[in-house]
């Protein structure tokens, strides 16, 4: 019981409400109704929790599965349906200071998908109480991933300047590694590919721009997308819905500190 109290903490007005997207250095989170997504594959791993009730996982090659929480690794095509529940979507930056092996907190697996997060009740309570996002992340985090410090530094550089085009051969050479070794090391340290991590950094920058009050076009250009259509295609591929649909749903943004 003490762990639940610790997770919930003090409800903060800026994180209460429905729906809301928060942006922090180590995470992006969404709390609100099902947005009706199509099949998609995220750039980084995502944890989905049915806050009010069960959710349904659909994925190619897997039986339709009902659970209260689902972990989907990066690049795993899937969609979550929540007909009677608001959901928590939690994207943890795989190379950030709060990077965690969320998969280790799942009770069982169906193919690549984890089912039943061990702290799903605490996560639901934290969302309903309007807990600070940092406490929600703390409830979700499992064992911390020991990333190679060279990869951690590179990931920070990518997040700091997402508009720059990073090439694997050049980045590998700067670290004194072969390209193949570099790409394996990056994937081992972050749980996603070098290309997908750059995609994640750009999408995160766009969401941060929207949270700061910038328009969608400006945010996408500053993030390094070649055109509005490039951004739209990437967003839909990653999240299973359009950025316009998210904005039309009346989502409120919380950029925090």
Coordinates of N, CA and C in Angstrom, one line a residue:
X1 N 0.8 -1.2 0.0 CA 0.0 0.0 0.0 C 0.9 1.3 0.0
X2 N 2.0 1.2 0.7 CA 2.9 2.3 0.7 C 3.4 2.7 -0.7
X3 N 3.6 1.6 -1.5 CA 4.1 1.9 -2.9 C 3.0 2.7 -3.7
X4 N 1.7 2.4 -3.5 CA 0.7 3.1 -4.2 C 0.7 4.6 -3.7
X5 N 0.8 4.8 -2.5 CA 0.8 6.2 -2.0 C 2.0 6.9 -2.5
X6 N 3.2 6.3 -2.6 CA 4.4 6.9 -3.1 C 4.2 7.2 -4.6
X7 N 3.6 6.4 -5.4 CA 3.4 6.6 -6.8 C 2.4 7.7 -7.0
X8 N 1.3 7.8 -6.3 CA 0.3 8.8 -6.6 C 0.8 10.2 -6.2
X9 N 1.4 10.3 -5.1 CA 2.0 11.6 -4.7 C 0.9 12.6 -4.5
X10 N 1.2 13.8 -4.9 CA 0.2 15.0 -4.8 C -0.3 15.3 -6.2
X11 N -1.6 15.4 -6.3 CA -2.3 15.7 -7.6 C -1.9 17.1 -8.0
X12 N -1.5 17.3 -9.2 CA -1.1 18.6 -9.7 C -2.2 19.0 -10.8
X13 N -2.7 20.2 -10.7 CA -3.8 20.7 -11.6 C -3.4 20.6 -13.0
X14 N -2.1 20.9 -13.4 CA -1.7 20.9 -14.8 C -1.7 19.5 -15.4
X15 N -1.7 18.5 -14.6 CA -1.7 17.1 -15.2 C -3.0 16.5 -15.1
X16 N -4.0 17.1 -14.4 CA -5.3 16.5 -14.3 C -6.1 16.8 -15.6
X17 N -7.2 16.1 -15.8 CA -8.0 16.3 -16.9 C -7.9 15.2 -18.0
X18 N -8.7 15.4 -19.0 CA -8.9 14.3 -19.9 C -9.3 14.9 -21.3
X19 N -8.6 14.7 -22.3 CA -7.3 14.1 -22.5 C -6.1 15.0 -22.3
X20 N -4.9 14.5 -22.1 CA -3.7 15.3 -22.0 C -2.5 14.5 -22.5
X21 N -1.6 15.3 -23.1 CA -0.3 14.7 -23.5 C 0.7 15.5 -22.8
X22 N 1.6 14.8 -22.1 CA 2.7 15.5 -21.4 C 4.0 15.2 -22.2
X23 N 4.9 16.1 -22.1 CA 6.3 16.0 -22.7 C 7.3 16.3 -21.6
X24 N 8.2 15.3 -21.4 CA 9.3 15.5 -20.5 C 10.6 15.1 -21.1
X25 N 11.7 15.4 -20.6 CA 13.0 15.0 -21.2 C 13.1 13.5 -21.4
X26 N 12.5 12.7 -20.5 CA 12.6 11.2 -20.6 C 11.4 10.5 -21.1
X27 N 10.3 11.2 -21.4 CA 9.1 10.5 -21.8 C 8.1 11.4 -22.5
X28 N 7.2 10.7 -23.2 CA 5.9 11.3 -23.7 C 4.8 10.4 -23.2
X29 N 3.8 11.0 -22.6 CA 2.6 10.3 -22.1 C 1.3 10.8 -22.6
X30 N 0.3 10.0 -22.7 CA -1.0 10.4 -23.1 C -2.0 9.7 -22.2
X31 N -2.9 10.5 -21.7 CA -4.0 9.9 -20.9 C -5.3 10.5 -21.4
X32 N -6.2 9.6 -21.8 CA -7.5 10.0 -22.4 C -8.2 8.9 -23.1
X33 N -9.2 9.2 -23.9 CA -9.9 8.1 -24.6 C -9.2 7.5 -25.7
X34 N -9.6 6.3 -26.1 CA -9.1 5.6 -27.3 C -9.3 6.6 -28.5
X35 N -8.2 6.8 -29.3 CA -8.3 7.6 -30.5 C -8.6 6.9 -31.8
X36 N -8.9 5.6 -31.7 CA -9.2 4.8 -32.9 C -8.1 4.6 -33.8
X37 N -6.9 4.2 -33.3 CA -5.8 4.0 -34.1 C -5.9 2.8 -35.0
X38 N -5.1 2.8 -36.1 CA -5.0 1.7 -37.0 C -3.7 0.9 -36.7
X39 N -3.4 -0.2 -37.4 CA -2.2 -0.9 -37.1 C -1.0 0.0 -37.3
X40 N 0.0 0.0 -36.4 CA 1.1 0.8 -36.5 C 2.3 0.2 -35.8
X41 N 3.5 0.7 -36.0 CA 4.7 0.2 -35.3 C 5.4 1.5 -34.8
X42 N 5.6 1.5 -33.5 CA 6.2 2.7 -32.8 C 7.7 2.7 -33.0
X43 N 8.3 3.9 -32.9 CA 9.7 4.0 -33.1 C 10.4 3.5 -31.8
X44 N 9.8 3.6 -30.7 CA 10.3 3.1 -29.4 C 9.2 2.3 -28.7
X45 N 9.6 1.6 -27.7 CA 8.6 0.8 -27.0 C 7.6 1.6 -26.3
X46 N 6.3 1.1 -26.2 CA 5.2 1.8 -25.6 C 4.5 0.9 -24.7
X47 N 4.1 1.4 -23.5 CA 3.3 0.7 -22.6 C 1.9 1.3 -22.6
X48 N 0.9 0.5 -22.8 CA -0.5 1.0 -22.8 C -1.3 0.3 -21.6
X49 N -1.9 1.2 -20.9 CA -2.7 0.7 -19.7 C -4.1 1.1 -19.8
X50 N -5.1 0.1 -19.6 CA -6.5 0.5 -19.6 C -6.8 1.0 -18.2
X51 N -7.0 2.3 -18.1 CA -7.2 2.9 -16.8 C -8.5 2.6 -16.1
X52 N -9.6 2.5 -16.9 CA -10.9 2.2 -16.4 C -11.3 0.7 -16.6
X53 N -10.6 0.0 -17.4 CA -11.0 -1.4 -17.7 C -10.1 -2.0 -18.7
X54 N -10.4 -3.2 -19.2 CA -9.6 -4.0 -20.1 C -9.4 -3.3 -21.5
X55 N -8.3 -3.6 -22.1 CA -8.0 -3.2 -23.5 C -7.8 -4.4 -24.3
X56 N -7.9 -4.2 -25.6 CA -7.7 -5.4 -26.6 C -6.5 -5.1 -27.5
X57 N -5.7 -6.1 -27.6 CA -4.5 -6.1 -28.5 C -4.8 -6.8 -29.8
X58 N -4.6 -6.2 -30.9 CA -4.6 -6.8 -32.2 C -3.3 -6.7 -32.8
X59 N -2.7 -7.8 -33.4 CA -1.4 -7.7 -34.0 C -1.3 -8.9 -35.0
X60 N -0.7 -8.6 -36.2 CA -0.5 -9.7 -37.2 C 0.2 -10.9 -36.6
X61 N -0.4 -12.1 -36.9 CA 0.2 -13.3 -36.4 C -0.1 -13.7 -35.0
X62 N -0.8 -12.8 -34.3 CA -1.2 -13.1 -32.9 C -2.7 -13.2 -32.7
X63 N -3.1 -14.0 -31.7 CA -4.5 -14.0 -31.4 C -5.0 -12.7 -30.8
X64 N -6.2 -12.3 -31.0 CA -6.7 -11.1 -30.3 C -6.7 -11.4 -28.8
X65 N -6.1 -10.5 -28.1 CA -5.9 -10.7 -26.6 C -6.4 -9.6 -25.8
X66 N -7.1 -9.9 -24.7 CA -7.6 -8.9 -23.8 C -6.8 -8.9 -22.5
X67 N -6.4 -7.7 -22.1 CA -5.5 -7.5 -20.9 C -5.8 -6.1 -20.3
X68 N -5.2 -5.9 -19.2 CA -5.4 -4.6 -18.6 C -4.2 -3.7 -19.0
X69 N -3.1 -4.3 -19.4 CA -1.9 -3.5 -19.8 C -1.1 -4.3 -20.8
X70 N -0.6 -3.6 -21.8 CA 0.2 -4.2 -22.9 C 1.5 -3.4 -23.2
X71 N 2.6 -4.2 -23.3 CA 3.8 -3.6 -23.7 C 4.1 -4.0 -25.1
X72 N 4.4 -3.0 -26.0 CA 4.7 -3.3 -27.4 C 6.2 -2.8 -27.6
X73 N 7.1 -3.7 -28.0 CA 8.4 -3.2 -28.3 C 8.5 -2.4 -29.6
X74 N 9.6 -1.7 -29.8 CA 9.7 -0.9 -31.0 C 9.6 -1.7 -32.2
X75 N 8.9 -1.2 -33.2 CA 8.8 -1.8 -34.5 C 7.8 -2.9 -34.6
X76 N 7.1 -3.2 -33.5 CA 6.2 -4.3 -33.5 C 4.8 -3.8 -34.0
X77 N 4.3 -4.2 -35.1 CA 3.0 -3.7 -35.6 C 1.9 -4.2 -34.8
X78 N 1.0 -3.3 -34.4 CA -0.1 -3.6 -33.5 C -1.1 -2.5 -33.4
X79 N -2.2 -2.7 -32.8 CA -3.1 -1.7 -32.4 C -3.8 -2.1 -31.1
X80 N -4.2 -1.1 -30.3 CA -4.9 -1.3 -29.1 C -6.3 -0.7 -29.2
X81 N -7.3 -1.4 -28.8 CA -8.7 -1.0 -28.8 C -9.1 -0.9 -27.3
X82 N -9.7 0.2 -27.0 CA -10.2 0.4 -25.6 C -11.6 0.9 -25.7
X83 N -12.6 0.0 -25.9 CA -14.0 0.5 -26.2 C -14.6 1.1 -24.9
X84 N -14.2 0.7 -23.7 CA -14.9 1.2 -22.5 C -13.9 1.7 -21.5
X85 N -12.7 2.2 -22.0 CA -11.7 2.6 -21.0 C -10.9 3.7 -21.6
X86 N -10.6 4.7 -20.7 CA -9.5 5.6 -21.0 C -8.2 4.9 -20.9
X87 N -7.2 5.4 -21.7 CA -5.9 4.7 -21.7 C -4.8 5.6 -21.3
X88 N -3.7 5.0 -20.8 CA -2.4 5.6 -20.6 C -1.5 5.1 -21.7
X89 N -0.9 5.9 -22.5 CA 0.2 5.6 -23.4 C 1.4 6.2 -22.8
X90 N 2.5 5.3 -22.6 CA 3.7 5.8 -22.1 C 4.9 5.4 -23.0
X91 N 5.5 6.4 -23.6 CA 6.7 6.2 -24.4 C 7.9 6.7 -23.6
X92 N 8.8 5.8 -23.1 CA 10.0 6.2 -22.4 C 11.1 6.3 -23.3
X93 N 11.8 7.4 -23.3 CA 13.0 7.5 -24.1 C 14.0 6.4 -23.8
X94 N 14.3 5.6 -24.7 CA 15.2 4.4 -24.4 C 16.6 4.8 -24.0
X95 N 17.1 6.0 -24.3 CA 18.4 6.4 -24.0 C 18.5 7.5 -23.0
X96 N 17.3 7.8 -22.4 CA 17.2 8.9 -21.4 C 17.6 8.4 -20.0
X97 N 17.7 9.3 -19.1 CA 18.2 9.0 -17.7 C 17.2 8.1 -17.0
X98 N 15.9 8.1 -17.4 CA 14.9 7.2 -16.8 C 14.6 6.0 -17.7
X99 N 15.4 5.7 -18.6 CA 15.2 4.5 -19.5 C 15.1 3.3 -18.6
X100 N 14.1 2.5 -18.9 CA 13.9 1.3 -18.1 C 13.5 0.1 -18.9
X101 N 13.8 -1.1 -18.4 CA 13.4 -2.3 -19.1 C 11.9 -2.6 -18.6
X102 N 11.0 -1.9 -19.3 CA 9.6 -2.1 -18.9 C 9.1 -3.5 -19.2
X103 N 9.7 -4.2 -20.2 CA 9.4 -5.6 -20.5 C 9.6 -6.5 -19.3
X104 N 10.5 -6.2 -18.4 CA 10.8 -7.0 -17.3 C 9.7 -6.9 -16.2
X105 N 8.8 -5.9 -16.3 CA 7.7 -5.7 -15.4 C 6.5 -6.4 -15.9
X106 N 6.5 -7.0 -17.0 CA 5.3 -7.7 -17.6 C 5.2 -9.1 -17.0
X107 N 4.0 -9.5 -16.7 CA 3.8 -10.9 -16.1 C 3.9 -12.0 -17.1
X108 N 3.5 -11.8 -18.4 CA 3.6 -12.8 -19.4 C 3.7 -12.2 -20.7
X109 N 4.0 -13.0 -21.8 CA 4.2 -12.5 -23.1 C 3.4 -13.4 -24.1
X110 N 2.9 -12.7 -25.1 CA 2.2 -13.3 -26.3 C 3.0 -12.8 -27.5
X111 N 3.9 -13.7 -28.0 CA 4.9 -13.2 -29.0 C 5.8 -12.1 -28.4
X112 N 5.9 -11.0 -29.1 CA 6.8 -10.0 -28.6 C 6.1 -9.0 -27.6
X113 N 4.8 -9.3 -27.4 CA 4.0 -8.3 -26.6 C 3.9 -8.8 -25.1
X114 N 4.2 -7.9 -24.2 CA 4.1 -8.2 -22.8 C 2.6 -7.9 -22.3
X115 N 2.2 -8.7 -21.4 CA 0.8 -8.6 -20.9 C 0.8 -8.5 -19.4
X116 N 0.1 -7.6 -18.8 CA -0.1 -7.5 -17.4 C 1.1 -6.9 -16.7
X117 N 1.3 -5.6 -16.7 CA 2.3 -4.9 -16.0 C 2.1 -5.1 -14.5
X118 N 3.2 -5.4 -13.8 CA 3.1 -5.7 -12.3 C 2.5 -4.5 -11.5
X119 N 2.7 -3.3 -12.0 CA 2.2 -2.2 -11.3 C 1.1 -1.5 -12.0
X120 N 0.3 -2.2 -12.8 CA -0.8 -1.6 -13.6 C -1.8 -0.9 -12.7
X121 N -2.1 -1.4 -11.6 CA -3.1 -0.8 -10.7 C -2.6 0.5 -10.2
X122 N -1.3 0.6 -9.8 CA -0.7 1.8 -9.4 C -0.7 2.9 -10.5
X123 N -0.4 2.4 -11.7 CA -0.4 3.3 -12.9 C -1.8 3.9 -13.1
X124 N -2.8 3.1 -13.0 CA -4.2 3.6 -13.1 C -4.6 4.6 -12.1
X125 N -4.2 4.3 -10.8 CA -4.5 5.2 -9.7 C -3.8 6.5 -9.9
X126 N -2.5 6.4 -10.3 CA -1.7 7.6 -10.5 C -2.4 8.5 -11.6
X127 N -2.9 7.9 -12.7 CA -3.5 8.7 -13.8 C -4.8 9.3 -13.2
X128 N -5.6 8.6 -12.5 CA -6.9 9.1 -12.0 C -6.7 10.2 -11.0
X129 N -5.6 10.1 -10.2 CA -5.3 11.1 -9.2 C -4.7 12.3 -9.8
X130 N -4.3 12.3 -11.1 CA -3.6 13.5 -11.7 C -2.2 13.6 -11.1
X131 N -1.5 12.5 -10.9 CA -0.2 12.5 -10.3 C 0.8 13.1 -11.3
X132 N 1.9 13.7 -10.8 CA 2.9 14.3 -11.6 C 3.4 13.2 -12.6
X133 N 3.6 13.5 -13.9 CA 4.2 12.5 -14.8 C 5.4 11.8 -14.3
X134 N 6.3 12.4 -13.6 CA 7.5 11.8 -13.1 C 7.1 10.6 -12.2
X135 N 6.0 10.7 -11.5 CA 5.6 9.6 -10.6 C 5.0 8.5 -11.4
X136 N 4.3 8.8 -12.5 CA 3.8 7.8 -13.4 C 4.9 7.0 -14.0
X137 N 5.9 7.7 -14.5 CA 7.1 7.1 -15.1 C 7.8 6.2 -14.0
X138 N 7.9 6.6 -12.8 CA 8.5 5.8 -11.7 C 7.7 4.5 -11.5
X139 N 6.4 4.6 -11.6 CA 5.6 3.4 -11.4 C 5.8 2.4 -12.6
X140 N 6.1 2.9 -13.8 CA 6.2 2.0 -14.9 C 7.6 1.4 -15.0
X141 N 8.6 2.1 -14.5 CA 10.0 1.8 -14.7 C 10.4 0.5 -14.1
X142 N 11.1 -0.4 -14.8 CA 11.6 -1.6 -14.3 C 13.1 -1.5 -14.0
X143 N 13.9 -2.5 -14.4 CA 15.3 -2.4 -14.2 C 15.9 -1.5 -15.2
X144 N 16.8 -0.6 -14.7 CA 17.4 0.4 -15.6 C 18.4 -0.3 -16.6
X145 N 18.2 0.1 -17.8 CA 19.1 -0.4 -18.9 C 20.5 0.3 -18.8
X146 N 21.5 -0.6 -18.8 CA 22.9 -0.1 -18.7 C 23.4 0.2 -20.1
X147 N 23.1 1.4 -20.6 CA 23.5 1.8 -21.9 C 24.9 2.1 -22.0
X148 N 25.6 1.9 -23.2 CA 26.9 2.3 -23.4 C 27.0 3.8 -23.3
X149 N 27.9 4.4 -22.5 CA 28.0 5.9 -22.4 C 28.2 6.6 -23.7
X150 N 28.8 6.0 -24.6 CA 29.0 6.6 -25.9 C 27.7 6.8 -26.7
X151 N 26.9 5.7 -26.6 CA 25.6 5.8 -27.2 C 24.6 6.8 -26.5
X152 N 24.7 6.8 -25.2 CA 24.0 7.8 -24.4 C 24.3 9.2 -24.8
X153 N 25.6 9.5 -25.0 CA 26.0 10.8 -25.4 C 25.5 11.2 -26.8
X154 N 25.6 10.2 -27.7 CA 25.1 10.4 -29.1 C 23.6 10.6 -29.1
X155 N 22.8 9.8 -28.3 CA 21.4 10.0 -28.2 C 21.0 11.4 -27.7
X156 N 21.8 11.9 -26.8 CA 21.5 13.2 -26.2 C 21.7 14.2 -27.3
X157 N 22.8 14.1 -28.1 CA 23.0 15.0 -29.2 C 21.9 15.0 -30.3
X158 N 21.4 13.8 -30.6 CA 20.3 13.6 -31.5 C 19.0 14.3 -31.0
X159 N 18.7 14.1 -29.7 CA 17.6 14.8 -29.1 C 17.7 16.3 -29.1
X160 N 19.0 16.8 -28.9 CA 19.2 18.2 -28.8 C 19.2 18.9 -30.2
X161 N 19.4 18.2 -31.2 CA 19.4 18.7 -32.6 C 18.8 17.8 -33.5
X162 N 17.5 17.5 -33.4 CA 16.8 16.5 -34.2 C 16.7 16.8 -35.7
X163 N 16.9 18.1 -36.1 CA 16.9 18.5 -37.5 C 18.1 18.1 -38.2
X164 N 19.2 17.8 -37.5 CA 20.4 17.4 -38.2 C 20.3 15.9 -38.7
X165 N 20.9 15.7 -39.9 CA 20.9 14.4 -40.5 C 22.1 13.6 -40.0
X166 N 21.9 12.6 -39.2 CA 22.9 11.7 -38.6 C 23.1 10.5 -39.5
X167 N 24.3 10.2 -40.0 CA 24.5 9.1 -40.8 C 25.3 8.0 -40.0
X168 N 24.9 6.8 -40.2 CA 25.5 5.7 -39.4 C 27.0 5.6 -39.6
X169 N 27.5 5.6 -40.9 CA 29.0 5.5 -41.1 C 29.8 6.6 -40.4
X170 N 29.3 7.8 -40.5 CA 30.0 9.0 -39.9 C 29.9 8.9 -38.4
X171 N 28.8 8.5 -37.8 CA 28.7 8.4 -36.4 C 29.5 7.3 -35.9
X172 N 29.6 6.2 -36.6 CA 30.4 5.0 -36.2 C 31.9 5.4 -36.2
X173 N 32.3 6.1 -37.2 CA 33.7 6.5 -37.3 C 34.1 7.5 -36.2
X174 N 33.2 8.4 -35.8 CA 33.5 9.3 -34.7 C 33.7 8.5 -33.4
X175 N 33.1 7.3 -33.2 CA 33.2 6.5 -32.0 C 34.3 5.5 -32.2
X176 N 35.0 5.4 -33.4 CA 36.0 4.4 -33.6 C 35.5 3.0 -33.8
X177 N 34.3 2.9 -34.3 CA 33.6 1.6 -34.5 C 33.3 1.4 -36.0
X178 N 33.2 0.1 -36.4 CA 32.7 -0.2 -37.7 C 31.2 0.1 -37.7
X179 N 30.7 0.3 -38.9 CA 29.3 0.7 -39.0 C 28.4 -0.4 -38.5
X180 N 28.7 -1.7 -38.8 CA 27.9 -2.8 -38.3 C 27.9 -3.0 -36.8
X181 N 29.1 -2.8 -36.2 CA 29.2 -2.9 -34.8 C 28.5 -1.7 -34.1
X182 N 28.6 -0.5 -34.7 CA 27.9 0.6 -34.1 C 26.4 0.4 -34.1
X183 N 25.8 -0.1 -35.3 CA 24.4 -0.3 -35.3 C 23.9 -1.3 -34.4
X184 N 24.7 -2.4 -34.2 CA 24.3 -3.4 -33.2 C 24.4 -2.8 -31.8
X185 N 25.4 -2.1 -31.5 CA 25.6 -1.5 -30.2 C 24.4 -0.5 -29.9
X186 N 24.1 0.3 -30.8 CA 23.0 1.3 -30.7 C 21.7 0.6 -30.4
X187 N 21.4 -0.5 -31.1 CA 20.1 -1.2 -30.9 C 20.1 -1.9 -29.5
X188 N 21.3 -2.5 -29.1 CA 21.4 -3.1 -27.8 C 21.2 -2.1 -26.7
X189 N 21.7 -0.9 -26.9 CA 21.7 0.1 -25.8 C 20.3 0.8 -25.7
X190 N 19.6 0.9 -26.8 CA 18.3 1.7 -26.8 C 17.1 0.9 -27.1
X191 N 17.2 -0.3 -27.6 CA 16.0 -1.1 -27.9 C 15.4 -0.8 -29.2
X192 N 16.0 0.1 -30.0 CA 15.4 0.5 -31.3 C 16.6 0.8 -32.2
X193 N 16.3 1.0 -33.5 CA 17.4 1.2 -34.5 C 17.8 2.7 -34.5
X194 N 19.0 2.9 -35.1 CA 19.5 4.2 -35.2 C 18.6 5.1 -36.0
X195 N 18.0 4.6 -37.1 CA 17.1 5.4 -37.9 C 15.8 5.7 -37.1
X196 N 15.3 4.7 -36.4 CA 14.0 4.9 -35.7 C 14.2 5.8 -34.5
X197 N 15.4 5.8 -33.9 CA 15.6 6.7 -32.8 C 15.6 8.2 -33.2
X198 N 16.2 8.4 -34.4 CA 16.2 9.8 -35.0 C 14.7 10.2 -35.3
X199 N 14.0 9.2 -35.8 CA 12.5 9.5 -36.0 C 11.8 9.9 -34.7
X200 N 12.1 9.1 -33.7 CA 11.5 9.4 -32.4 C 11.9 10.8 -31.9
X201 N 13.2 11.2 -32.0 CA 13.6 12.5 -31.6 C 12.9 13.6 -32.3
X202 N 12.7 13.4 -33.6 CA 12.0 14.4 -34.4 C 10.5 14.5 -34.0
X203 N 9.8 13.4 -33.8 CA 8.4 13.4 -33.4 C 8.3 14.0 -32.0
X204 N 9.2 13.7 -31.1 CA 9.2 14.3 -29.8 C 9.4 15.8 -29.9
X205 N 10.2 16.3 -30.8 CA 10.4 17.7 -30.9 C 9.1 18.4 -31.4
X206 N 8.4 17.7 -32.3 CA 7.1 18.3 -32.8 C 6.1 18.4 -31.7
X207 N 6.0 17.3 -30.9 CA 5.0 17.3 -29.8 C 5.4 18.4 -28.8
X208 N 6.7 18.6 -28.6 CA 7.2 19.6 -27.7 C 6.9 21.0 -28.2
X209 N 7.0 21.2 -29.5 CA 6.7 22.4 -30.2 C 5.2 22.8 -30.0
X210 N 4.3 21.8 -30.2 CA 2.9 22.0 -30.0 C 2.6 22.3 -28.6
X211 N 3.2 21.7 -27.7 CA 3.0 22.0 -26.3 C 3.4 23.4 -25.9
X212 N 4.4 23.9 -26.6 CA 4.9 25.2 -26.4 C 4.1 26.3 -27.1
X213 N 3.1 25.8 -27.9 CA 2.2 26.8 -28.5 C 2.5 27.1 -30.0
X214 N 3.5 26.4 -30.6 CA 3.9 26.6 -32.0 C 2.9 25.8 -32.9
X215 N 2.8 26.3 -34.1 CA 1.9 25.6 -35.0 C 2.5 24.3 -35.6
X216 N 1.7 23.4 -36.1 CA 2.2 22.1 -36.6 C 3.3 22.2 -37.7
X217 N 3.1 23.1 -38.6 CA 4.0 23.2 -39.7 C 5.4 23.7 -39.2
X218 N 5.4 24.7 -38.4 CA 6.6 25.2 -37.9 C 7.4 24.1 -37.1
X219 N 6.6 23.4 -36.2 CA 7.2 22.4 -35.4 C 7.8 21.3 -36.2
X220 N 7.1 20.9 -37.3 CA 7.6 19.8 -38.1 C 8.9 20.2 -38.9
X221 N 8.9 21.4 -39.4 CA 10.1 21.9 -40.1 C 11.3 22.0 -39.2
X222 N 11.1 22.6 -38.0 CA 12.2 22.7 -37.1 C 12.7 21.3 -36.6
X223 N 11.9 20.3 -36.6 CA 12.3 19.0 -36.2 C 13.1 18.3 -37.3
X224 N 13.1 18.8 -38.5 CA 13.9 18.2 -39.6 C 13.1 17.4 -40.6
X225 N 11.8 17.5 -40.6 CA 11.0 16.7 -41.6 C 11.1 17.5 -42.9
X226 N 11.2 16.7 -44.0 CA 11.4 17.3 -45.3 C 10.2 18.1 -45.8
X227 N 9.0 17.7 -45.4 CA 7.8 18.3 -45.9 C 6.7 18.0 -44.9
X228 N 5.5 18.7 -45.0 CA 4.4 18.4 -44.1 C 3.9 17.0 -44.4
X229 N 4.0 16.5 -45.6 CA 3.5 15.1 -45.9 C 4.5 14.1 -45.3
X230 N 5.8 14.4 -45.3 CA 6.7 13.5 -44.7 C 6.4 13.4 -43.2
X231 N 6.2 14.5 -42.6 CA 5.8 14.4 -41.1 C 4.5 13.7 -40.9
X232 N 3.5 14.0 -41.8 CA 2.2 13.3 -41.6 C 2.3 11.8 -41.7
X233 N 3.0 11.4 -42.8 CA 3.2 9.9 -43.0 C 3.9 9.3 -41.8
X234 N 5.0 9.9 -41.3 CA 5.7 9.4 -40.2 C 4.9 9.3 -38.9
X235 N 4.1 10.3 -38.7 CA 3.3 10.4 -37.5 C 2.2 9.2 -37.5
X236 N 1.6 9.1 -38.7 CA 0.6 8.0 -38.8 C 1.2 6.6 -38.7
X237 N 2.4 6.5 -39.3 CA 3.0 5.2 -39.2 C 3.4 4.8 -37.8
X238 N 3.8 5.8 -37.0 CA 4.3 5.6 -35.7 C 3.1 5.5 -34.7
X239 N 2.1 6.3 -34.8 CA 1.0 6.3 -33.8 C -0.3 5.7 -34.2
X240 N -0.4 5.4 -35.5 CA -1.6 4.8 -36.0 C -2.8 5.8 -36.2
X241 N -2.5 7.1 -36.1 CA -3.6 8.1 -36.4 C -2.9 9.3 -36.8
X242 N -3.6 10.3 -37.3 CA -3.0 11.6 -37.8 C -2.8 12.6 -36.6
X243 N -1.9 13.5 -36.8 CA -1.7 14.6 -35.9 C -2.9 15.4 -35.8
X244 N -3.6 15.6 -36.9 CA -4.8 16.4 -37.0 C -5.9 15.8 -36.1
X245 N -6.0 14.5 -36.2 CA -7.0 13.8 -35.4 C -6.8 14.0 -33.9
X246 N -5.5 13.9 -33.5 CA -5.2 14.1 -32.1 C -5.5 15.6 -31.7
X247 N -5.2 16.5 -32.5 CA -5.5 17.9 -32.2 C -7.0 18.2 -32.1
X248 N -7.7 17.5 -33.1 CA -9.2 17.7 -33.1 C -9.9 17.1 -31.9
X249 N -9.2 16.1 -31.3 CA -9.8 15.5 -30.1 C -9.7 16.4 -28.9
X250 N -9.1 17.6 -29.0 CA -9.1 18.5 -27.9 C -8.0 18.2 -26.9
X251 N -7.0 17.5 -27.3 CA -5.9 17.2 -26.4 C -5.2 18.4 -25.9
X252 N -5.0 18.4 -24.5 CA -4.3 19.5 -23.9 C -2.8 19.1 -23.7
X253 N -1.9 20.0 -23.9 CA -0.5 19.7 -23.8 C 0.1 20.2 -22.5
X254 N 1.0 19.4 -21.9 CA 1.7 19.8 -20.6 C 3.1 19.6 -20.9
X255 N 3.9 20.7 -21.0 CA 5.3 20.5 -21.3 C 6.1 20.5 -20.1
X256 N 5.6 20.8 -18.9 CA 6.3 20.7 -17.7 C 7.6 21.4 -17.6
X257 N 8.5 20.9 -16.7 CA 9.7 21.6 -16.5 C 10.8 20.8 -17.3

